[in-house]
C-alpha cells in the first residue's frame, strides 16, 4: 500500500458511492427498458464484438444497458462513469471489494437502471434540456473508460481469498459496438435531427472518444458532445505505457483521431474530435479542484510519472494548472468549443441535482446545455467560469 493510499482510498470510495448511487433497483413503473445480455454483432467497424463486464472474480459478467423512448428525432447517448484500472494494484481493487482503496466498477448490478439519477436523467424536471428525447444509457463495468478491447491477466494484490491470477475483460469498446448496433437498428437513422453524446467521469472519455461512430451513423443530425469531469490530466508515460492506458488496447475512430490511439493524449480527445467535426458543438465541465480526478492523477504521477509540468510539485496545483492550460488552448483554437468551470472539489454534474442550480449570476449547467442544444442558434452558449476560477495557482 503506497503512501497516499489512505486519502486516495477515502476519495475514490466516496466517488464509487457518488457514481453508483443512482443505480437504484428499478421500480415497476420505471420508464427505462433494460436490454440484458445483448447478442454478439458484427460492428460498424466490420469486426465481431460481444458484450461483457469485467469478469472480476466473484462478480457477474452479464452486460445490460437501458433505453428511455422519447422523441425519435432527438437522440441522447449517455456514458456512465465508474473509475478505471490498468495494473495489478488498480485492477485488484474494484468498488465493493472491501478496503479503503478502490478504483473501478466491475459489474452492472442486477435489477438496476438510471431511474434514481438526477440531473439530465430527471425527466420530471421541466428545465431538463433533453426531457423529451430518446435516451440510451450505456453502463460501465470494464475499467477502461469505455475505450478498451483487450483481455488482460493480472496478479491479485491484497486479497488472499481470491485467485492469485485473474483476467479482466477491458471490453468497453466492444460493449459500445454492441449497443451502437442496437441503436442503429431501433432508432431510424433518417429521422434523427439532433444528437447529443455525453458522459460523466470515465463516461466523459467514452463520449469524447466514441462519438464519431454515432456521428457517422447519424450524419444529418446536429452534433453536440459534452464531457463531464474528464479533463484528461494524466502523465505521458501513463497514456503510452502497458501497464497504463495501453493495457486497454484503446480503440479510437481513425478518421477523427488517426491510426495510433496511444499517440493521442487523454486531454486531446475533445480537441481532436472538435477539429474533425467543425460543425459540431463540443464542451467540457469541471470543478477547479475535482477530488476524484486529482486522486487518479496522483496515482498516475506517483507510479507513471513525471508530470507534464515539472515546475509544480504540489499535486492539486499541478492538476489545476494543466487543466486550465488545456481549456485555454482549446478555447483559443476551437470556435466550436466551450467550457463550464465551477468552484470546489465535487465530481460530475450531469446526473446531479446541482445540474439545475445557477452558479451565482451565471446560468445553471442545464441552461448552458440548453443553449448548446438550441437548434435555432438564438440561445446563449458562452464559456462560463466562476470568479477567479481561470487564474492558475502559483507553484513554488
Coordinates of C-alpha atoms in Angstrom, one line a residue:
X1 CA 0.0 0.0 0.0
X2 CA 1.7 3.2 -1.1
X3 CA 1.9 6.3 1.0
X4 CA -1.1 8.2 -0.4
X5 CA -3.4 5.2 -0.2
X6 CA -5.5 6.3 2.8
X7 CA -6.5 9.7 1.5
X8 CA -6.9 8.3 -2.0
X9 CA -9.0 5.4 -0.8
X10 CA -11.4 7.7 1.0
X11 CA -11.7 9.8 -2.1
X12 CA -12.2 7.0 -4.5
X13 CA -14.5 5.1 -2.3
X14 CA -16.6 8.2 -2.0
X15 CA -16.6 8.5 -5.7
X16 CA -17.9 5.0 -6.0
X17 CA -20.8 5.8 -3.9
X18 CA -21.5 9.0 -5.8
X19 CA -21.3 7.4 -9.2
X20 CA -23.3 4.3 -8.3
X21 CA -25.9 5.9 -6.0
X22 CA -28.2 6.4 -8.9
X23 CA -28.2 2.8 -9.9
X24 CA -31.1 2.0 -7.5
X25 CA -33.3 -1.1 -8.0
X26 CA -35.7 -0.4 -10.9
X27 CA -39.3 0.3 -9.9
X28 CA -42.2 -1.4 -11.6
X29 CA -43.2 1.9 -13.3
X30 CA -39.7 2.7 -14.5
X31 CA -39.8 4.3 -17.9
X32 CA -36.5 2.6 -18.8
X33 CA -36.3 -0.5 -20.9
X34 CA -33.5 -2.9 -20.0
X35 CA -31.6 -4.8 -22.7
X36 CA -30.0 -7.8 -21.0
X37 CA -27.1 -9.8 -22.4
X38 CA -27.4 -8.4 -26.0
X39 CA -26.2 -10.8 -28.7
X40 CA -22.8 -10.6 -30.4
X41 CA -22.7 -8.5 -33.5
X42 CA -20.5 -7.5 -36.5
X43 CA -20.0 -3.9 -35.5
X44 CA -19.8 -0.7 -37.5
X45 CA -16.1 -1.3 -37.7
X46 CA -16.6 -4.6 -39.5
X47 CA -15.3 -6.7 -36.6
X48 CA -17.2 -9.1 -34.4
X49 CA -18.0 -7.9 -30.8
X50 CA -19.5 -9.5 -27.7
X51 CA -20.8 -7.6 -24.7
X52 CA -19.3 -8.4 -21.2
X53 CA -18.5 -6.8 -17.9
X54 CA -15.0 -7.2 -16.3
X55 CA -15.2 -10.7 -15.1
X56 CA -13.5 -9.8 -11.8
X57 CA -13.6 -12.9 -9.6
X58 CA -17.0 -13.3 -7.9
X59 CA -18.8 -10.7 -10.0
X60 CA -21.5 -11.2 -12.7
X61 CA -20.1 -10.5 -16.2
X62 CA -23.6 -10.1 -17.7
X63 CA -23.9 -6.9 -19.6
X64 CA -27.0 -4.8 -19.9
X65 CA -27.9 -1.3 -21.0
X66 CA -31.0 0.9 -20.8
X67 CA -33.3 2.8 -23.2
X68 CA -35.9 5.5 -22.5
X69 CA -38.1 6.0 -25.5
X70 CA -38.9 9.6 -26.4
X71 CA -38.9 11.9 -29.5
X72 CA -37.3 9.7 -32.2
X73 CA -35.9 12.9 -33.8
X74 CA -33.7 13.6 -30.8
X75 CA -31.2 11.1 -29.6
X76 CA -29.0 11.4 -26.5
X77 CA -26.4 8.7 -25.7
X78 CA -25.1 8.9 -22.1
X79 CA -22.0 7.0 -21.0
X80 CA -21.8 6.1 -17.3
X81 CA -18.8 6.6 -15.1
X82 CA -17.1 4.3 -12.6
X83 CA -13.3 4.7 -12.2
X84 CA -10.6 2.8 -14.1
X85 CA -8.0 0.1 -13.7
X86 CA -4.8 -0.7 -15.6
X87 CA -2.3 -2.7 -13.5
X88 CA -2.1 -5.3 -10.7
X89 CA -2.9 -2.9 -7.9
X90 CA -5.8 -0.9 -9.5
X91 CA -7.5 -4.0 -11.1
X92 CA -7.3 -5.9 -7.8
X93 CA -9.4 -3.1 -6.1
X94 CA -12.9 -2.8 -7.5
X95 CA -15.8 -0.9 -6.0
X96 CA -17.5 -3.1 -3.4
X97 CA -14.4 -5.2 -2.9
X98 CA -13.6 -4.1 0.6
X99 CA -10.9 -1.8 2.0
X100 CA -10.4 1.9 1.5
X101 CA -8.6 1.7 -1.8
X102 CA -11.0 1.1 -4.7
X103 CA -10.7 2.1 -8.3
X104 CA -13.4 0.8 -10.7
X105 CA -16.9 -0.7 -11.1
X106 CA -16.6 -4.4 -12.1
X107 CA -20.2 -5.2 -13.0
X108 CA -23.7 -3.8 -13.6
X109 CA -26.0 -4.6 -10.6
X110 CA -28.9 -6.8 -11.4
X111 CA -32.3 -5.0 -11.3
X112 CA -30.7 -1.6 -11.7
X113 CA -31.5 1.3 -14.1
X114 CA -30.9 5.0 -14.2
X115 CA -34.2 6.0 -12.7
X116 CA -32.6 7.0 -9.4
X117 CA -30.3 9.6 -11.1
X118 CA -31.0 13.3 -11.0
X119 CA -29.7 16.0 -13.4
X120 CA -30.4 15.4 -17.1
X121 CA -31.8 12.0 -16.2
X122 CA -34.5 13.5 -14.1
X123 CA -37.3 13.6 -16.7
X124 CA -39.8 15.1 -14.4
X125 CA -37.9 18.4 -14.2
X126 CA -39.4 20.9 -16.7
X127 CA -35.9 22.5 -17.1
X128 CA -34.4 19.3 -18.4
X129 CA -32.9 20.2 -21.8
X130 CA -33.4 16.6 -23.0
X131 CA -36.7 15.9 -21.2
X132 CA -38.5 14.7 -24.3
X133 CA -35.5 13.0 -26.1
X134 CA -34.9 9.3 -26.7
X135 CA -32.1 8.4 -24.3
X136 CA -29.7 5.4 -24.4
X137 CA -27.7 4.9 -21.2
X138 CA -24.5 2.9 -21.5
X139 CA -23.3 1.5 -18.2
X140 CA -19.7 0.9 -17.4
X141 CA -18.1 -2.2 -15.9
X142 CA -14.8 -2.8 -17.7
X143 CA -12.2 -0.4 -16.1
X144 CA -11.1 1.1 -19.5
X145 CA -13.1 4.4 -19.7
X146 CA -15.3 2.6 -22.4
X147 CA -12.4 2.5 -24.9
X148 CA -10.8 -0.9 -24.4
X149 CA -10.7 -4.0 -26.5
X150 CA -8.5 -6.5 -24.6
X151 CA -8.4 -9.2 -22.0
X152 CA -5.6 -8.8 -19.6
X153 CA -4.2 -11.1 -16.9
X154 CA -3.3 -9.5 -13.5
X155 CA -1.9 -10.7 -10.2
X156 CA -4.1 -10.2 -7.2
X157 CA -3.0 -7.6 -4.7
X158 CA -4.2 -7.7 -1.1
X159 CA -6.9 -10.4 -1.2
X160 CA -5.8 -13.9 -0.4
X161 CA -9.3 -15.3 -0.6
X162 CA -9.5 -14.8 -4.4
X163 CA -7.4 -16.4 -7.2
X164 CA -3.8 -15.3 -7.3
X165 CA -4.1 -14.6 -11.0
X166 CA -7.2 -13.3 -12.8
X167 CA -8.3 -11.8 -16.1
X168 CA -10.1 -8.5 -16.6
X169 CA -12.2 -8.1 -19.8
X170 CA -11.4 -4.5 -20.8
X171 CA -14.1 -4.6 -23.4
X172 CA -15.8 -1.2 -23.2
X173 CA -15.3 -0.5 -26.9
X174 CA -16.8 -3.9 -27.7
X175 CA -19.8 -3.2 -25.5
X176 CA -20.3 0.2 -27.2
X177 CA -20.2 -1.5 -30.6
X178 CA -23.0 -3.9 -29.5
X179 CA -25.1 -1.0 -28.1
X180 CA -24.4 1.0 -31.3
X181 CA -25.7 -1.9 -33.4
X182 CA -28.9 -1.9 -31.3
X183 CA -29.3 1.9 -31.6
X184 CA -29.0 2.0 -35.4
X185 CA -31.4 -0.9 -35.8
X186 CA -34.0 0.7 -33.4
X187 CA -33.7 4.5 -33.9
X188 CA -34.4 5.3 -37.5
X189 CA -31.3 7.0 -38.9
X190 CA -33.0 9.3 -41.4
X191 CA -35.3 10.8 -38.8
X192 CA -32.7 11.9 -36.2
X193 CA -32.2 15.7 -36.4
X194 CA -30.3 16.2 -33.0
X195 CA -27.6 14.0 -31.5
X196 CA -26.1 14.5 -28.0
X197 CA -23.3 12.3 -26.8
X198 CA -22.3 12.9 -23.2
X199 CA -20.8 11.1 -20.2
X200 CA -19.5 11.7 -16.7
X201 CA -16.1 10.8 -15.3
X202 CA -15.0 7.7 -17.2
X203 CA -18.0 8.2 -19.3
X204 CA -16.8 11.5 -20.4
X205 CA -13.8 9.8 -22.1
X206 CA -16.2 7.3 -23.7
X207 CA -18.3 10.2 -25.1
X208 CA -15.3 12.1 -26.4
X209 CA -13.6 9.0 -27.8
X210 CA -16.5 7.2 -29.3
X211 CA -18.9 9.9 -30.6
X212 CA -17.5 9.7 -34.1
X213 CA -19.2 6.3 -34.6
X214 CA -22.6 7.8 -33.7
X215 CA -21.9 10.9 -35.8
X216 CA -21.2 8.5 -38.7
X217 CA -24.4 6.6 -38.1
X218 CA -26.5 9.9 -38.0
X219 CA -24.6 12.2 -40.3
X220 CA -27.5 14.6 -40.9
X221 CA -28.0 15.2 -37.1
X222 CA -26.8 18.4 -35.3
X223 CA -24.0 17.0 -33.2
X224 CA -23.3 18.1 -29.6
X225 CA -20.6 16.4 -27.3
X226 CA -20.2 17.1 -23.6
X227 CA -17.5 15.6 -21.4
X228 CA -18.3 16.0 -17.7
X229 CA -15.4 15.7 -15.2
X230 CA -13.0 14.1 -17.6
X231 CA -10.3 16.6 -18.3
X232 CA -7.6 14.1 -19.3
X233 CA -4.8 15.4 -17.0
X234 CA -2.5 12.3 -17.0
X235 CA 1.1 11.7 -17.5
X236 CA 2.7 11.0 -20.8
X237 CA 4.0 7.6 -19.6
X238 CA 0.6 6.5 -18.4
X239 CA -1.0 7.4 -21.7
X240 CA 1.5 5.4 -23.7
X241 CA 2.5 2.6 -21.4
X242 CA 1.4 -1.0 -20.7
X243 CA 0.7 -1.3 -17.8
X244 CA -1.1 2.0 -18.1
X245 CA -3.6 3.1 -20.8
X246 CA -2.0 0.6 -23.2
X247 CA -3.4 -2.2 -21.1
X248 CA -6.8 -1.4 -22.5
X249 CA -5.8 -1.5 -26.2
X250 CA -7.9 1.6 -26.7
X251 CA -9.9 2.0 -29.9
X252 CA -10.5 5.4 -31.5
X253 CA -12.1 6.2 -34.8
X254 CA -9.1 6.6 -37.2
X255 CA -10.7 9.2 -39.4
X256 CA -11.0 11.5 -36.3
X257 CA -8.0 10.6 -34.2
X258 CA -5.5 8.9 -36.5
X259 CA -4.3 5.3 -36.6
X260 CA -2.3 5.2 -33.4
X261 CA -4.7 5.6 -30.4
X262 CA -1.9 5.6 -27.9
X263 CA -0.3 8.7 -29.5
X264 CA -3.4 10.7 -28.6
X265 CA -3.0 12.2 -25.2
X266 CA -6.1 11.8 -22.9
X267 CA -6.5 15.6 -22.8
X268 CA -6.6 15.8 -26.6
X269 CA -9.7 13.7 -27.1
X270 CA -12.2 16.6 -27.1
X271 CA -9.8 18.8 -29.1
X272 CA -9.2 16.3 -31.8
X273 CA -12.9 15.5 -32.0
X274 CA -13.8 19.1 -32.3
X275 CA -11.2 19.6 -35.1
X276 CA -12.6 16.6 -37.0
X277 CA -16.2 17.8 -36.7
X278 CA -16.1 21.6 -37.0
X279 CA -19.9 21.8 -37.4
X280 CA -20.5 20.0 -34.1
X281 CA -20.5 21.7 -30.7
X282 CA -18.1 20.4 -28.0
X283 CA -17.9 21.2 -24.3
X284 CA -16.3 20.2 -21.0
X285 CA -17.5 20.7 -17.4
X286 CA -15.2 20.6 -14.4
X287 CA -14.7 22.0 -11.0
X288 CA -11.4 23.7 -10.1
X289 CA -10.3 21.0 -7.6
X290 CA -12.2 17.9 -8.6
X291 CA -11.1 15.5 -5.9
X292 CA -11.6 12.3 -7.9
X293 CA -9.8 13.5 -11.0
X294 CA -6.9 14.7 -8.8
X295 CA -6.7 11.5 -6.9
X296 CA -6.5 9.3 -10.0
X297 CA -3.9 11.8 -11.4
X298 CA -2.0 11.4 -8.1
X299 CA -1.7 7.6 -8.7
X300 CA -0.6 8.1 -12.2
X301 CA 2.0 10.7 -11.3
X302 CA 3.4 8.6 -8.5
X303 CA 3.6 5.3 -10.4
X304 CA 3.8 6.6 -14.0
X305 CA 5.5 10.0 -13.7
X306 CA 6.7 12.6 -14.2
X307 CA 4.2 15.3 -14.6
X308 CA 4.0 17.3 -17.8
X309 CA 4.6 20.4 -15.5
X310 CA 7.9 19.7 -13.9
X311 CA 7.9 23.0 -12.1
X312 CA 4.9 22.1 -9.9
X313 CA 5.3 19.5 -7.2
X314 CA 2.0 20.2 -5.4
X315 CA -0.5 17.7 -6.7
X316 CA -3.6 19.9 -6.5
X317 CA -1.9 22.9 -8.1
X318 CA -0.3 20.8 -10.8
X319 CA -3.6 19.3 -11.8
X320 CA -5.4 22.6 -11.8
X321 CA -2.7 24.4 -13.8
X322 CA -2.7 21.7 -16.5
X323 CA -6.5 21.6 -16.6
X324 CA -6.7 25.3 -17.1
X325 CA -4.0 25.4 -19.7
X326 CA -5.7 22.7 -21.8
X327 CA -9.0 24.6 -21.6
X328 CA -7.4 27.8 -22.6
X329 CA -5.6 26.2 -25.5
X330 CA -8.8 24.5 -26.8
X331 CA -10.8 27.8 -26.4
X332 CA -8.2 29.7 -28.4
X333 CA -8.0 27.1 -31.2
X334 CA -11.6 25.8 -31.5
X335 CA -14.5 28.1 -32.4
X336 CA -16.9 25.2 -31.7
X337 CA -15.7 24.6 -28.1
X338 CA -16.9 26.0 -24.7
X339 CA -16.2 25.1 -21.1
X340 CA -18.0 25.5 -17.8
X341 CA -15.7 25.8 -14.8
X342 CA -17.2 25.7 -11.3
X343 CA -15.6 26.1 -7.9
X344 CA -14.9 23.3 -5.4
X345 CA -13.9 19.7 -5.4
X346 CA -17.1 17.9 -6.4
X347 CA -17.0 15.3 -9.2
X348 CA -19.5 15.2 -12.1
X349 CA -22.7 17.3 -12.7
X350 CA -24.9 15.8 -15.4
X351 CA -26.6 13.3 -13.1
X352 CA -26.7 15.6 -10.0
X353 CA -29.5 17.9 -8.8
X354 CA -26.8 20.6 -8.9
X355 CA -27.3 20.4 -12.7
X356 CA -30.2 22.8 -12.3
X357 CA -28.6 25.2 -9.8
X358 CA -27.3 28.6 -11.1
X359 CA -23.8 29.5 -10.2
X360 CA -24.3 32.9 -8.7
X361 CA -25.2 35.2 -11.5
X362 CA -24.1 32.6 -14.0
X363 CA -26.5 30.1 -15.7
X364 CA -27.0 26.6 -14.4
X365 CA -25.4 23.8 -16.4
X366 CA -28.9 22.8 -17.5
X367 CA -29.5 26.2 -19.0
X368 CA -26.0 26.2 -20.5
X369 CA -26.6 22.8 -22.1
X370 CA -29.9 24.1 -23.5
X371 CA -28.0 26.9 -25.3
X372 CA -25.6 24.3 -26.7
X373 CA -28.5 22.2 -28.0
X374 CA -30.5 25.2 -29.3
X375 CA -31.1 24.4 -33.0
X376 CA -32.3 27.9 -33.8
X377 CA -29.0 29.4 -32.9
X378 CA -30.7 32.1 -30.8
X379 CA -29.8 30.5 -27.4
X380 CA -26.8 31.7 -25.4
X381 CA -23.9 29.3 -25.3
X382 CA -20.8 31.0 -23.9
X383 CA -17.9 29.8 -21.8
X384 CA -18.8 30.0 -18.1
X385 CA -16.5 30.3 -15.1
X386 CA -16.7 31.3 -11.5
X387 CA -14.9 34.5 -10.5
X388 CA -11.1 33.9 -10.4
X389 CA -11.6 30.2 -11.4
X390 CA -9.5 30.7 -14.5
X391 CA -6.4 32.0 -12.6
X392 CA -3.8 29.3 -12.4
X393 CA -2.2 28.9 -8.9
X394 CA 1.5 29.7 -8.4
X395 CA 3.8 26.8 -7.8
X396 CA 6.9 27.3 -5.7

